[in-house]
C-alpha positions as MATLAB code, in Angstrom:
seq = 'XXXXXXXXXXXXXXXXXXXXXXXXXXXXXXXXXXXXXXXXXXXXXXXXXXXXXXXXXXXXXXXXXXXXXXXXXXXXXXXXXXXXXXXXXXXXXXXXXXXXXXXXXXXXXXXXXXXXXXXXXXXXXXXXXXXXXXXXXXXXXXXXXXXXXXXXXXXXXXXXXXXXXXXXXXXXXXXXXXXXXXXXXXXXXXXXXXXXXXXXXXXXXXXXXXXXXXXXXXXXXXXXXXXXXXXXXXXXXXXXXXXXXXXXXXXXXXXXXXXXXXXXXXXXXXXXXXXXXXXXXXXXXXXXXXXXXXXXXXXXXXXXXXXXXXXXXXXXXXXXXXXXXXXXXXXXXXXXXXXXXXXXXXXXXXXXXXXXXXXXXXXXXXXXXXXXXXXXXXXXXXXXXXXXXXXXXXXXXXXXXXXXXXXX';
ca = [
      38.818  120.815  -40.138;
      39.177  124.585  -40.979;
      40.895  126.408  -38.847;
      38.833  128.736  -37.926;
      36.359  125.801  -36.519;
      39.273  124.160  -35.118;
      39.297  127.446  -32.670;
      35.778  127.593  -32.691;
      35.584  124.189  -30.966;
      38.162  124.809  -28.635;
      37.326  128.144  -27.266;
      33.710  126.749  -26.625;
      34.778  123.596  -25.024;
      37.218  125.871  -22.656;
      35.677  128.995  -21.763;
      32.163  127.778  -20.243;
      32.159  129.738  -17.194;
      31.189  127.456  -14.209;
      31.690  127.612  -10.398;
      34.328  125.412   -9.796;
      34.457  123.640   -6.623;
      36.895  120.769   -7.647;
      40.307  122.554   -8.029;
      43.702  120.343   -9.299;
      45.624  118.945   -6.116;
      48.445  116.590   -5.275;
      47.647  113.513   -6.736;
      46.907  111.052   -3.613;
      49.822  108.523   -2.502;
      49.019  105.530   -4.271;
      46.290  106.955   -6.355;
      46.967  105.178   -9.716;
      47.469  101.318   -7.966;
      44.072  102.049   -6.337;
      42.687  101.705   -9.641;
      44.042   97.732   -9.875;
      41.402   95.607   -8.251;
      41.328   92.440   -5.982;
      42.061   89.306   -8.071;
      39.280   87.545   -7.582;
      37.061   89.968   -7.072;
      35.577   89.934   -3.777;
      32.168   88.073   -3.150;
      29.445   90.632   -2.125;
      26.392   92.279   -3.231;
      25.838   95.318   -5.871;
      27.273   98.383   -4.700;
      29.683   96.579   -1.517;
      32.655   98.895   -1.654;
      35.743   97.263   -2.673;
      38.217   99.450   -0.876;
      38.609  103.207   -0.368;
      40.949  106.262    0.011;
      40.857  109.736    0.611;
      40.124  112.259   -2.278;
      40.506  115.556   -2.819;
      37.585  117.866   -3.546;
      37.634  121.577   -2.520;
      34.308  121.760   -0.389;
      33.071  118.493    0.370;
      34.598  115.252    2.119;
      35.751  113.445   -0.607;
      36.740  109.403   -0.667;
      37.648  107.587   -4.085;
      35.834  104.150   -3.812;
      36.262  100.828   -5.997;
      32.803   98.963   -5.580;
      31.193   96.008   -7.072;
      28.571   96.330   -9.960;
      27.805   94.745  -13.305;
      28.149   94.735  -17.129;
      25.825   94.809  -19.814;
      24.843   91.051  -19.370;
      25.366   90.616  -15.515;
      28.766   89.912  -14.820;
      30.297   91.320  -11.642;
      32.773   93.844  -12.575;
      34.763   96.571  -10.374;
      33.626  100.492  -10.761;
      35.469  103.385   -9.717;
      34.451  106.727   -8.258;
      34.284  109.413   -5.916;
      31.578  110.501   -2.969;
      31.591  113.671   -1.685;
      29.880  114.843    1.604;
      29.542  118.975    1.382;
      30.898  120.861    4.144;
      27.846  122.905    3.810;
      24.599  121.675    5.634;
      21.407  120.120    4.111;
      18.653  122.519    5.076;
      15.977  120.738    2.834;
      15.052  118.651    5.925;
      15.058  115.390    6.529;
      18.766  113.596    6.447;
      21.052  114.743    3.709;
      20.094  113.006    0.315;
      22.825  111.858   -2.053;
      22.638  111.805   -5.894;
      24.890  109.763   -8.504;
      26.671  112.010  -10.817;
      26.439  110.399  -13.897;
      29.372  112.154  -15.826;
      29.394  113.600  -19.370;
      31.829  112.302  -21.856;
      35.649  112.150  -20.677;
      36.785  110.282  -22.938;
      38.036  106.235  -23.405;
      41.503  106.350  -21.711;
      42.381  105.303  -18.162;
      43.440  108.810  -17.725;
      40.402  110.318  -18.755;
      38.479  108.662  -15.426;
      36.329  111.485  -14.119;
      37.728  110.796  -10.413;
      41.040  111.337  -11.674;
      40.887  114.296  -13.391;
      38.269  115.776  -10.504;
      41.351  115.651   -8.027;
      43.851  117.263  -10.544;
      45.138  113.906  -11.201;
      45.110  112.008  -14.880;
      45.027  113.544  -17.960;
      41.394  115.256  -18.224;
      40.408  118.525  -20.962;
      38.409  120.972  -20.584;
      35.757  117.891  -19.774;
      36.252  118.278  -16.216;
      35.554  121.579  -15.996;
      31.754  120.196  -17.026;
      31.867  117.360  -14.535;
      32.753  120.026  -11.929;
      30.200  122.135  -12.710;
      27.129  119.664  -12.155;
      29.078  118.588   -9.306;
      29.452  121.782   -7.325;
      25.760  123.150   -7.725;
      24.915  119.899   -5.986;
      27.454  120.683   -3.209;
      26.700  124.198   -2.958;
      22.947  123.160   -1.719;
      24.273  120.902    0.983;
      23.771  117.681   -1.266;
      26.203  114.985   -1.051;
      27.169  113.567   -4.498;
      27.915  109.675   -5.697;
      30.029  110.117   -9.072;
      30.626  106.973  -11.138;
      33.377  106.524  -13.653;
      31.501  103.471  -15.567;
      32.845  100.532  -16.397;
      36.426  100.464  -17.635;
      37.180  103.666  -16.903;
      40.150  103.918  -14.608;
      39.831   99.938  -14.304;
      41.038   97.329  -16.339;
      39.275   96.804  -19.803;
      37.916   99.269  -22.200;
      34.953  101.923  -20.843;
      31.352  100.507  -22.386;
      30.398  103.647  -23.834;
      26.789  105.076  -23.947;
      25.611  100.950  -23.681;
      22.277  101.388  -21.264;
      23.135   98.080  -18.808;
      26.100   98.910  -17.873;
      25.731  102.806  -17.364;
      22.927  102.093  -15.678;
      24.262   99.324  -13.129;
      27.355  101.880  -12.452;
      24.942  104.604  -11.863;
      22.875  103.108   -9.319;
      25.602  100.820   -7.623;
      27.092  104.023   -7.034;
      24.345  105.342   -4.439;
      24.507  102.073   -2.589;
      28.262  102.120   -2.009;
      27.705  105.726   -1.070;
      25.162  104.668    1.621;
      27.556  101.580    2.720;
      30.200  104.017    3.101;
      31.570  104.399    6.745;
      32.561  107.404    8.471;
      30.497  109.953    6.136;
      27.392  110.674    7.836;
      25.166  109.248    5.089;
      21.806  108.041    5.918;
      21.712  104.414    4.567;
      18.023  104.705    3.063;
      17.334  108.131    2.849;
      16.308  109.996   -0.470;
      18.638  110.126   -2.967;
      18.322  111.617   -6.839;
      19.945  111.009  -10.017;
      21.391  113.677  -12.831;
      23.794  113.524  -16.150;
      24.123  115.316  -19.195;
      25.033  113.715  -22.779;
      26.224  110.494  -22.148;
      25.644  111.475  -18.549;
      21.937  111.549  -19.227;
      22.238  108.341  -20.702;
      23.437  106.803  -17.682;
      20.721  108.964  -15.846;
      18.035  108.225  -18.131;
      18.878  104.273  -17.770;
      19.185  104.156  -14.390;
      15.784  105.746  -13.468;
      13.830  103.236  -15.927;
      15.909  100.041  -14.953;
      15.939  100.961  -10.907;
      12.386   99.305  -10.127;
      14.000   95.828  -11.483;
      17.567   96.735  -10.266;
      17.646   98.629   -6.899;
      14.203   98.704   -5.638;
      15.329   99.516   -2.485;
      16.616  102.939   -3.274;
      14.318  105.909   -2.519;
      14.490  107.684   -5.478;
      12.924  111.164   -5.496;
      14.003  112.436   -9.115;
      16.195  111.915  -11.835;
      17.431  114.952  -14.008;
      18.014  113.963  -17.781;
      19.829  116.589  -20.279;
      20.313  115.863  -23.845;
      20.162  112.051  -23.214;
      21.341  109.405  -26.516;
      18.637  107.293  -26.259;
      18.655  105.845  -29.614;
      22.379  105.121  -30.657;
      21.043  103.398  -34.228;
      19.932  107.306  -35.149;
      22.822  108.685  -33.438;
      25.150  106.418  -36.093;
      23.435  108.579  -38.891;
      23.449  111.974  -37.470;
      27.265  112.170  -36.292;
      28.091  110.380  -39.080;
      30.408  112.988  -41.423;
      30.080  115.128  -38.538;
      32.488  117.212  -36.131;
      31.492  115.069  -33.028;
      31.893  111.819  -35.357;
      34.713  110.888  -32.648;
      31.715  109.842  -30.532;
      30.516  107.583  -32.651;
      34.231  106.021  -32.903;
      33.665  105.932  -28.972;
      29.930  104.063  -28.706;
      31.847  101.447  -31.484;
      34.279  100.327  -29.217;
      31.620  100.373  -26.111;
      29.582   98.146  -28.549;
      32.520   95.487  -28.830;
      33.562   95.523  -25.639;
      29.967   95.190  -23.957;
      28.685   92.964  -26.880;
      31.770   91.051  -27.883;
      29.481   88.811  -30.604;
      29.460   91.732  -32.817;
      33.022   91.437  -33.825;
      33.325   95.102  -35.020;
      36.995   94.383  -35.536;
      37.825   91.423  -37.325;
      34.053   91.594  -39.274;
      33.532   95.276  -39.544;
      36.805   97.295  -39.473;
      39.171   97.557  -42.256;
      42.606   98.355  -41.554;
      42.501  102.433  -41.052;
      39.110  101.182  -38.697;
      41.421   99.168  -36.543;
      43.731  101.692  -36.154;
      40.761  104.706  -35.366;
      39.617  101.892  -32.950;
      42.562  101.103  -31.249;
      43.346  104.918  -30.849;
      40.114  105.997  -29.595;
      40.578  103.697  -26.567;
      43.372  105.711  -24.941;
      42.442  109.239  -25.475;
      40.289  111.994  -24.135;
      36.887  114.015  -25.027;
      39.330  116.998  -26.523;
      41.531  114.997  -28.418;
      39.120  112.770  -29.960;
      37.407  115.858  -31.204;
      40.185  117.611  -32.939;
      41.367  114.566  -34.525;
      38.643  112.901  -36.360;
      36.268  115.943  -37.184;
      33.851  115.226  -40.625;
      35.017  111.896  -41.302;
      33.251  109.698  -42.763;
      32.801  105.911  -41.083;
      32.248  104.565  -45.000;
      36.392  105.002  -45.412;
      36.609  102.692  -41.870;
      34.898   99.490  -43.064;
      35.271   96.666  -44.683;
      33.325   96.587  -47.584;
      32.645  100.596  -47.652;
      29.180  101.169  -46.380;
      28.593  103.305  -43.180;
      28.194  102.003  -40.021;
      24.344  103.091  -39.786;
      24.061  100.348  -42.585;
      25.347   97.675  -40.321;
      22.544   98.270  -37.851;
      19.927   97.248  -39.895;
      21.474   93.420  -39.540;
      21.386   90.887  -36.923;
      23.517   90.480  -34.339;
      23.127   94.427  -34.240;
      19.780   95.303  -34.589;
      18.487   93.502  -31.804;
      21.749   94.877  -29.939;
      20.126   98.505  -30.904;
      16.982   97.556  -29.610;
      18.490   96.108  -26.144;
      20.338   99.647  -25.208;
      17.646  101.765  -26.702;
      16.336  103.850  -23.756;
      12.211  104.894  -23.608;
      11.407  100.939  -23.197;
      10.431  101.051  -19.594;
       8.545  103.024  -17.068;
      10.506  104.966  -14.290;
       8.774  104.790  -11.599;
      10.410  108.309   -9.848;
       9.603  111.799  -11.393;
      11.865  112.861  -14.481;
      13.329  116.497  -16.011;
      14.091  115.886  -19.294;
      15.851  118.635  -21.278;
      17.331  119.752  -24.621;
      18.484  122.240  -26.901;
      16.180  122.634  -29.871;
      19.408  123.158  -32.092;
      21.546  120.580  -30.474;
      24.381  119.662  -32.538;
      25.761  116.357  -31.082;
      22.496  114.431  -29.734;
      18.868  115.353  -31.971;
      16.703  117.483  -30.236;
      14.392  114.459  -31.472;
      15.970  112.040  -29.348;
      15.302  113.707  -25.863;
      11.687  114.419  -27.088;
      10.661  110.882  -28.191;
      11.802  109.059  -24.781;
      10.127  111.820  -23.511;
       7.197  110.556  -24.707;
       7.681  107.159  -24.535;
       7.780  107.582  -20.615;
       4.441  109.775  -20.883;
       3.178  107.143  -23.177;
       3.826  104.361  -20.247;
       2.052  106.434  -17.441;
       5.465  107.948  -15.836;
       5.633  111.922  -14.565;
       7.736  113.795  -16.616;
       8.339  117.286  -16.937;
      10.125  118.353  -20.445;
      11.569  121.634  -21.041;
      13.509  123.383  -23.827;
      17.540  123.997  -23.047;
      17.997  127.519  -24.309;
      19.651  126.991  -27.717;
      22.516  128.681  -28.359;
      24.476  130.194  -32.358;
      26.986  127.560  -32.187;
      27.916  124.012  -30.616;
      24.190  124.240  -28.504;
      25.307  120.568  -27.048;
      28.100  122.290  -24.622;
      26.019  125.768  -25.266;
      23.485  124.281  -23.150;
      25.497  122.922  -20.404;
      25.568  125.859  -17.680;
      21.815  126.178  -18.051;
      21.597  121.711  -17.513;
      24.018  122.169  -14.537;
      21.428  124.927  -12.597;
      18.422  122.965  -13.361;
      19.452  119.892  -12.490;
      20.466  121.240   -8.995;
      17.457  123.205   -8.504;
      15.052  121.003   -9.736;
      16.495  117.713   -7.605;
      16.378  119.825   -4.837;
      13.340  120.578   -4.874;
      12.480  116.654   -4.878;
      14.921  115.751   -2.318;
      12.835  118.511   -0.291;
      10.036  117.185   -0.725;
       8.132  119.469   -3.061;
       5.806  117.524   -5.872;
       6.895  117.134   -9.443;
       4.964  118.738  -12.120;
       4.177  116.911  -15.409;
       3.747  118.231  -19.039;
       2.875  114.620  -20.699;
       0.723  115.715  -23.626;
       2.054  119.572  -23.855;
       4.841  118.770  -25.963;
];
């Protein structure tokens, strides 16, 4: 990497400007045990909080939760995260809704846990200053918020990266333990909305479509989508070779970990893959970045060919075909939104699930991100954070969704 994109990258990824309501603290007295769960895991339902501790997030109420949820094919599993009640009042009437943050990408490491680095804790990059951002312009309008770290993130086991099931089981697990809750003043079936961004609107984007088979129950008013992967088998071309290629080395070891038939290491990776892969699992969005810019996943495999070429073959392309989002019909009202030049996830992607959901009778409303020179993924970010708060409140008010199926 040159040096002068080197700085490039970095000054983008650290001088967004956002509002930042979640400032660094003391880490909380036994904050990194909380993250061991219960052996056995307790019996319980989806979303049954686990156990609980105080948080700290400048303008809200904020309680770190472990809570039950599953993985990619069903298997209880413990999730981490944080809900925050704002000290500021709902004035949209009505009780005060909630909606799960899904988070954008932190990273593969323990430390990287979103409600680590929230509180000041772990070892977070300029990442959380994103998080944050979505975060407080939720707070700011009296919502309270349900952020999820995923599955292995924070927890034992590696984080299943960008793999639909799983995101999308964290996602909405993480609105029922919100409403189970005690002591916040959360109704416990009142409206509630979803939002992410990146992998964020992954999780987002998966957990609207799967909710009518998964949590029924949930009143779901809206779900915001920004610059969603929805189709990882064209994401392994595009980032391929690539200065995001790092996220690629990420949804690789989501794939093993949630689909453990593929055997990515011992069928697909040759030595220098191993070592990429066993890296990637304990560092950050930052690091990742500046490390493995423009390589080429041909020089990590076996027998030379690029990971996009796997995909084509069984057990894999029916894999591709499992987490590919678009496949169902949510049944609540959807933003979806990207940046014509995005950089990281095709503008194409967003667009085509787009109209997928159109195509299957859903409301959905998609817009253009403003683009920006350079790196338009994070360019777009401060634009995704406003809209998603304005638009879901809007929902969570009350007000009707508009819909643009056909327009775009």
């Amino acid at each position: 990497m040159s040096i002068s994109v080197r700085r490039g990258l970095t000054a983008v990824l650290t001088s967004v400007t956002v509002t930042v309501a979640l400032v660094a603290g003391a880490p909380a007295a036994g904050a990194e045990a909380f993250y061991t769960p219960p052996s056995p895991l307790p019996a319980g339902q989806d979303g049954d909080v686990i156990k609980s501790q105080p948080s700290f997030i400048l303008g809200s109420k904020a309680t770190r939760i472990m809570y039950l949820s599953r993985d990619s094919k069903g298997e209880a599993i413990p999730v981490t995260g944080t809900v925050m009640v704002p000290d500021r009042a709902w004035t949209g009437g009505g009780p005060r809704p909630i909606v799960a943050y899904a988070p954008f990408t932190a990273g593969l490491g323990d430390k990287c846990a979103p409600s680590k680095t929230m509180a000041g804790e772990g070892e977070g990059d300029a990442s959380s200053l994103f998080q944050s951002g979505f975060v407080n312009a939720l707070l700011e309008k009296g919502i309270a918020v349900a952020q999820t770290d995923y599955e292995g993130l924070g927890t034992p086991g590696d984080h299943t990266y960008v793999m639909r099931g799983a995101q999308a089981h964290a996602v909405l697990d993480v609105i029922r333990a919100a409403q189970r809750l005690p002591d916040t003043g959360l109704p416990a079936d009142g409206p509630v909305g979803i939002t992410g961004y990146s992998q964020g609107g992954g999780g987002s984007a998966a957990a609207v479509e799967l909710a009518p088979s998964y949590a029924p129950e949930l009143d779901i008013r809206g779900a915001y989508v920004g610059a969603a992967p929805a189709d990882l088998a064209v994401l392994a071309k595009s980032l391929d070779g690539s200065y995001a290629v790092a996220f690629l080395g990420f949804a690789l070891v989501g794939l093993n970990t949630a689909y453990p038939e593929t055997e990515i290491l011992t069928k697909l990776a040759n030595e220098k893959g191993k070592e990429l892969y066993n890296t990637a699992r304990d560092i950050c969005t930052m690091e990742a970045l500046l490390r493995y810019p423009f390589s080429r996943t041909r020089d990590f495999t076996r027998d030379g060919r690029p990971v996009s070429a796997y995909l084509d073959e069984e057990p894999f392309r029916s894999i591709m075909a499992e987490v590919k989002i678009g496949n169902r019909k949510p049944e609540a009202p959807v933003l979806v939104e990207h940046a014509s030049n995005d950089d990281i996830v095709p503008y194409g992607q967003g667009r085509q699930m787009a109209e997928d959901w159109c195509g299957k009778g859903a409301t959905v409303q998609f817009e253009d991100l403003p683009a920006t020179p350079a790196f338009a993924h994070v360019g777009a970010l401060p634009a995704a954070m406003d809209n998603s708060a304005n638009w879901l409140a809007d929902r969570l008010s009350g007000k009707p969704a508009t819909d643009n199926c056909g327009q775009f």
